mmCIF file of C-alpha atoms in Angstrom:
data_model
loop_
_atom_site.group_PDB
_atom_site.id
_atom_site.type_symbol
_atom_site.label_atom_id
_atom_site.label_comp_id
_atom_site.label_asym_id
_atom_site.label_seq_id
_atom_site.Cartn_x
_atom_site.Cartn_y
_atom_site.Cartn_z
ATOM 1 C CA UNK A 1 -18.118 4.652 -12.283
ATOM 2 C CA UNK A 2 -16.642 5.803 -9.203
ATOM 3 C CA UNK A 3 -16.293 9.766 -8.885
ATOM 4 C CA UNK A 4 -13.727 11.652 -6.653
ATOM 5 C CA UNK A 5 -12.346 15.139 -7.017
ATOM 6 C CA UNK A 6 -8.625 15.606 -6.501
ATOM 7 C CA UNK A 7 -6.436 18.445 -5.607
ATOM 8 C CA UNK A 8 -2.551 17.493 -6.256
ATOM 9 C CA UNK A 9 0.612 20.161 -4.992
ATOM 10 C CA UNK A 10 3.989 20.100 -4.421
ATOM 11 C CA UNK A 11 4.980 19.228 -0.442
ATOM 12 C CA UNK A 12 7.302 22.083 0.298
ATOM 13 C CA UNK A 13 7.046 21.778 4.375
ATOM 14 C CA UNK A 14 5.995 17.841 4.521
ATOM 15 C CA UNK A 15 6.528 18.215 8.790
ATOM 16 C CA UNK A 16 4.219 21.204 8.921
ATOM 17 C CA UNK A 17 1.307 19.858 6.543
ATOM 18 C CA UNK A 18 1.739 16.268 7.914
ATOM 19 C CA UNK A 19 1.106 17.614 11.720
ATOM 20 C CA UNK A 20 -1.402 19.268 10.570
ATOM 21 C CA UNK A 21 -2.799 16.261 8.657
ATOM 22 C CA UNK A 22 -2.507 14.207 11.661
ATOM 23 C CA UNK A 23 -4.436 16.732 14.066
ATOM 24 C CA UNK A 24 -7.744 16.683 11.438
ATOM 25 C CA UNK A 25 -7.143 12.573 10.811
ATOM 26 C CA UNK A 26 -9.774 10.381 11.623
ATOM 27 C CA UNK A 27 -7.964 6.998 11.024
ATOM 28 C CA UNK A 28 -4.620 5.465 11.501
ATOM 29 C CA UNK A 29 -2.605 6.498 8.893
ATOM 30 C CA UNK A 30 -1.206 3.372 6.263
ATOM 31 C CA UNK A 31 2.664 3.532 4.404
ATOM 32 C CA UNK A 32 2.124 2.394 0.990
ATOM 33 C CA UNK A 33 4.901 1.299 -1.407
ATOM 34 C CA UNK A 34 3.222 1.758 -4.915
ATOM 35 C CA UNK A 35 4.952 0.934 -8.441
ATOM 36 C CA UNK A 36 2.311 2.133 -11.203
ATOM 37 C CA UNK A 37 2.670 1.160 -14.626
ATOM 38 C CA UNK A 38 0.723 3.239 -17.633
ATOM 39 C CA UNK A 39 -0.573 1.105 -20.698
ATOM 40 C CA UNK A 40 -2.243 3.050 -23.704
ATOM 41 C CA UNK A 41 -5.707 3.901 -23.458
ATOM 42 C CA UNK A 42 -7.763 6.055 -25.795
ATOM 43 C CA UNK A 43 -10.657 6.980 -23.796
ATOM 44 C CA UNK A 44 -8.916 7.688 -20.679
ATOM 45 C CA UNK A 45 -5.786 6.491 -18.135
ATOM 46 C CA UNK A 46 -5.182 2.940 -17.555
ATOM 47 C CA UNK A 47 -2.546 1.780 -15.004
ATOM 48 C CA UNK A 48 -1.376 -1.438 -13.074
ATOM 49 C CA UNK A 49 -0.847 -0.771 -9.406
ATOM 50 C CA UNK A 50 1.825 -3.218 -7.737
ATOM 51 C CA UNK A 51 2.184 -3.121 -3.837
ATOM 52 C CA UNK A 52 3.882 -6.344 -3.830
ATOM 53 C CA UNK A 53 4.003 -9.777 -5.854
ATOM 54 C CA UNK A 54 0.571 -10.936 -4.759
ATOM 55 C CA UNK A 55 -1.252 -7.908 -4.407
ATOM 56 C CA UNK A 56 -2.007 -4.809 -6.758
ATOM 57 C CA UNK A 57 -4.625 -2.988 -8.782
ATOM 58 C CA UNK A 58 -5.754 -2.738 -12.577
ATOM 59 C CA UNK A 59 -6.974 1.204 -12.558
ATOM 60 C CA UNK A 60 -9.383 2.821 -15.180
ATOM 61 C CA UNK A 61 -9.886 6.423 -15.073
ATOM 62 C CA UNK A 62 -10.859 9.842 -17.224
ATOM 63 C CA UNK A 63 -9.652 13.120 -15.534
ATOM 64 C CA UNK A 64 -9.166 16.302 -17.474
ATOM 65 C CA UNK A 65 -5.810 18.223 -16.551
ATOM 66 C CA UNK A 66 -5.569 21.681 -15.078
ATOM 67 C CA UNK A 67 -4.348 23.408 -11.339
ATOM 68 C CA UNK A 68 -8.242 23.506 -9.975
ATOM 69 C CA UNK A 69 -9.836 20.796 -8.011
ATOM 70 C CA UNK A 70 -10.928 18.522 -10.456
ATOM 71 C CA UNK A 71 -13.241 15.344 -10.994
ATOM 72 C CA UNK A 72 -12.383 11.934 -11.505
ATOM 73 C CA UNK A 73 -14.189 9.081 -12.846
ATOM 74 C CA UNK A 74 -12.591 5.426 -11.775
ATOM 75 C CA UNK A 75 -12.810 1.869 -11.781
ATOM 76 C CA UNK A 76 -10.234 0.118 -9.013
ATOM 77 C CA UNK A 77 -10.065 -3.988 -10.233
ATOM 78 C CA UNK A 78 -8.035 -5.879 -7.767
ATOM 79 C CA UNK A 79 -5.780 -8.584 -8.860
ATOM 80 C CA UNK A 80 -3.488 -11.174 -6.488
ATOM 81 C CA UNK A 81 -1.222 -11.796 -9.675
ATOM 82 C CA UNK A 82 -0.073 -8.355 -10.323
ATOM 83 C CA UNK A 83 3.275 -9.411 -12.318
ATOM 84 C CA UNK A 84 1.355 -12.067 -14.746
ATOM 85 C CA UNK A 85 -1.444 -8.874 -15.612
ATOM 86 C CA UNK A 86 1.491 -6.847 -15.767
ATOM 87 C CA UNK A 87 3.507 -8.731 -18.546
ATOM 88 C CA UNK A 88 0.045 -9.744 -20.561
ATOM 89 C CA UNK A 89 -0.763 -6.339 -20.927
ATOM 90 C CA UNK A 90 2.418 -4.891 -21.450
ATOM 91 C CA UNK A 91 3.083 -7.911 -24.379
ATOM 92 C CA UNK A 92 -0.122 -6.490 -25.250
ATOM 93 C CA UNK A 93 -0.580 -2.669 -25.208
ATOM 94 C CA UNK A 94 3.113 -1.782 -24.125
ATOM 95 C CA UNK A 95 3.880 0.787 -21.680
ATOM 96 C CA UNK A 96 3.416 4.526 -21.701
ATOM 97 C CA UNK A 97 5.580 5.208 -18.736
ATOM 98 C CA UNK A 98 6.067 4.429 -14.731
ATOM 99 C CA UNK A 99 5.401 5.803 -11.525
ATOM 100 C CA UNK A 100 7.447 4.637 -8.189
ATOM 101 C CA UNK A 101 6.278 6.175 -4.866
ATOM 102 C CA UNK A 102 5.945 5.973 -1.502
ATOM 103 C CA UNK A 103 2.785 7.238 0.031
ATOM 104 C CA UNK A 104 1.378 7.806 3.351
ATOM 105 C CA UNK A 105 -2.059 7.475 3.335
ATOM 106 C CA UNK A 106 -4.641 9.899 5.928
ATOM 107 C CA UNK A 107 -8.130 10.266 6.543
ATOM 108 C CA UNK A 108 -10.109 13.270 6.912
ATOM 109 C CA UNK A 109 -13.658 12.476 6.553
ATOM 110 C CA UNK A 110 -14.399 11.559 3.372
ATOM 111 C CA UNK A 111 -10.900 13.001 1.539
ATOM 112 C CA UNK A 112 -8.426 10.360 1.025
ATOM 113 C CA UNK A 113 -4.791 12.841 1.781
ATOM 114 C CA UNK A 114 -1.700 11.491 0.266
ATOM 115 C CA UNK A 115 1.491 12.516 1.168
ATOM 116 C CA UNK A 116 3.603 11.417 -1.704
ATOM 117 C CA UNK A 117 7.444 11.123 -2.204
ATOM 118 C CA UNK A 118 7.695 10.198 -5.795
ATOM 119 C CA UNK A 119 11.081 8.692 -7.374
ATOM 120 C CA UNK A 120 12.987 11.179 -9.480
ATOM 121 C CA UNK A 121 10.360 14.190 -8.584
ATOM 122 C CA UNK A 122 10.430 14.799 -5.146
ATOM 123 C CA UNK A 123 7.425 15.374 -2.421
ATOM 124 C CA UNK A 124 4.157 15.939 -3.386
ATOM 125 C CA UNK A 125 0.022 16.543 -1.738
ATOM 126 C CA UNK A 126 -3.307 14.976 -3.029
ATOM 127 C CA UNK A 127 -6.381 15.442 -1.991
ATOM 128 C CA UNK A 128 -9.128 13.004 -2.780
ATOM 129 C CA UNK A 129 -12.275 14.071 -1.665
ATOM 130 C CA UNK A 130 -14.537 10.421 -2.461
ATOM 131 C CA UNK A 131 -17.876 11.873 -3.929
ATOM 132 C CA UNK A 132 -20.621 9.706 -2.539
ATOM 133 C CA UNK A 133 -23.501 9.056 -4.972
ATOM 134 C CA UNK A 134 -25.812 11.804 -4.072
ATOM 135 C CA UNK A 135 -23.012 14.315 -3.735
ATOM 136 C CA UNK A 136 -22.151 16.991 -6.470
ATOM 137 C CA UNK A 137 -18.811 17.618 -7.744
ATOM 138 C CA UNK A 138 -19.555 21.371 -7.025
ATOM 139 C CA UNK A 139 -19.857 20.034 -3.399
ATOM 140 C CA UNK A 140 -16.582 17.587 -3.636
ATOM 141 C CA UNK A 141 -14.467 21.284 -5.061
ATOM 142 C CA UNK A 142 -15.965 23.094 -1.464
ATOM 143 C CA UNK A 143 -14.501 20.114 0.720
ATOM 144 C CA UNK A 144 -11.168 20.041 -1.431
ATOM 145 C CA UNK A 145 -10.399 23.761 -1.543
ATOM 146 C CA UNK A 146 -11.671 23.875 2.511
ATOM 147 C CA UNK A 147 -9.458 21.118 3.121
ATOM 148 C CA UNK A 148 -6.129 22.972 1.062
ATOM 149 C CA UNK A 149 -6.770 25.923 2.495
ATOM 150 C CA UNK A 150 -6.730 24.649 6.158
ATOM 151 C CA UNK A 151 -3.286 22.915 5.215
ATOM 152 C CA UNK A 152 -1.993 25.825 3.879
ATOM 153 C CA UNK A 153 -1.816 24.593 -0.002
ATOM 154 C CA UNK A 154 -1.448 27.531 -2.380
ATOM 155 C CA UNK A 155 -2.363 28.051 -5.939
ATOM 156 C CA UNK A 156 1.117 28.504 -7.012
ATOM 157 C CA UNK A 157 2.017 25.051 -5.846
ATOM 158 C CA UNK A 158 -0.729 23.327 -7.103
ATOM 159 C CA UNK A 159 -0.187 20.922 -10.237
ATOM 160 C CA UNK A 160 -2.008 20.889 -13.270
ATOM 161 C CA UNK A 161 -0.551 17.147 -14.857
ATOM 162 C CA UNK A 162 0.062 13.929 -13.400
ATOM 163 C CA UNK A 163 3.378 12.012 -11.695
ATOM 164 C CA UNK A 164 3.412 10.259 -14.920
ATOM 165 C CA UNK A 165 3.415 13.370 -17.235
ATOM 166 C CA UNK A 166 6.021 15.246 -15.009
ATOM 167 C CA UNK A 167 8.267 12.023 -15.262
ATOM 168 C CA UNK A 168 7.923 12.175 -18.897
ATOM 169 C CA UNK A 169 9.008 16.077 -19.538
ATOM 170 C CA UNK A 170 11.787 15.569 -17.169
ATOM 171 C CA UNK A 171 12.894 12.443 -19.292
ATOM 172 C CA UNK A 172 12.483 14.348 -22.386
#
């Protein structure tokens, strides 16, 4: 499986961080319209991502919850028929809950940053640092704290549960 370790906050100044994001980027930045849909999964997360009618994403992953830079372990299956996968595995598995965001997308070396506004929640950071095979997660939690601290990222904003989760307790 893939590994990456992730760092997620909330965006209280997005102008400051993003100007700051955009001095350390290394690549144009990308808008992405996202609509993620959660199935059931016992042995970890499973979601469909849709960025439009013919493209999207069948996503597999295990991370453990808590505030501290954390690993990942993923598998990213692209699909051009997003809304037939969709409705077979919803007729199958039902849903657990969805996600509807916009996010812009940087790159600072090897950390994907994504400066999310999420529907109903409000403006949020991620970090992905990508772990390349050789690296240690010990190694990927350096670059991600380095990488907060430069943009300013404190431990009281930093989120211990996914957009998914946070949509649920708000629903509740």
């Amino acid at each position: 499986m893939n590994r990456n370790v992730e760092i997620k906050a909330i965006l209280r100044d997005r102008y400051r961080v993003e100007s700051i994001v955009k001095n350390l980027c290394t690549e144009p930045m990308e808008i992405l319209v996202q609509h993620d849909i959660f199935f059931p999964s016992p042995r970890g997360r499973l979601k469909l991502r849709i960025f439009s009618p013919e493209s999207g994403e069948l996503i597999f992953y295990r991370r453990p919850d808590g505030k501290e830079a954390r690993t990942s372990l993923y598998e990213i299956f692209p699909t051009d028929s997003p809304l037939a996968l969709r409705q077979a595995l919803e007729d199958a598995l039902g849903i657990t809950g969805e996600v509807k965001k916009t996010r812009t997308l940087y790159m600072i070396g090897q950390t994907r940053v994504h400066l999310d506004r999420v529907e109903s929640l409000g403006d949020f950071i991620e970090l992905e640092v990508v772990l390349h095979s050789e690296q240690t997660e010990e190694e990927g939690q350096a670059i991600a704290r380095d990488l907060a601290d430069k943009l300013g990222i404190h431990d009281n904003d930093l989120l211990a549960v996914s957009y998914v989760d946070m949509l649920g307790k708000k629903e509740r």
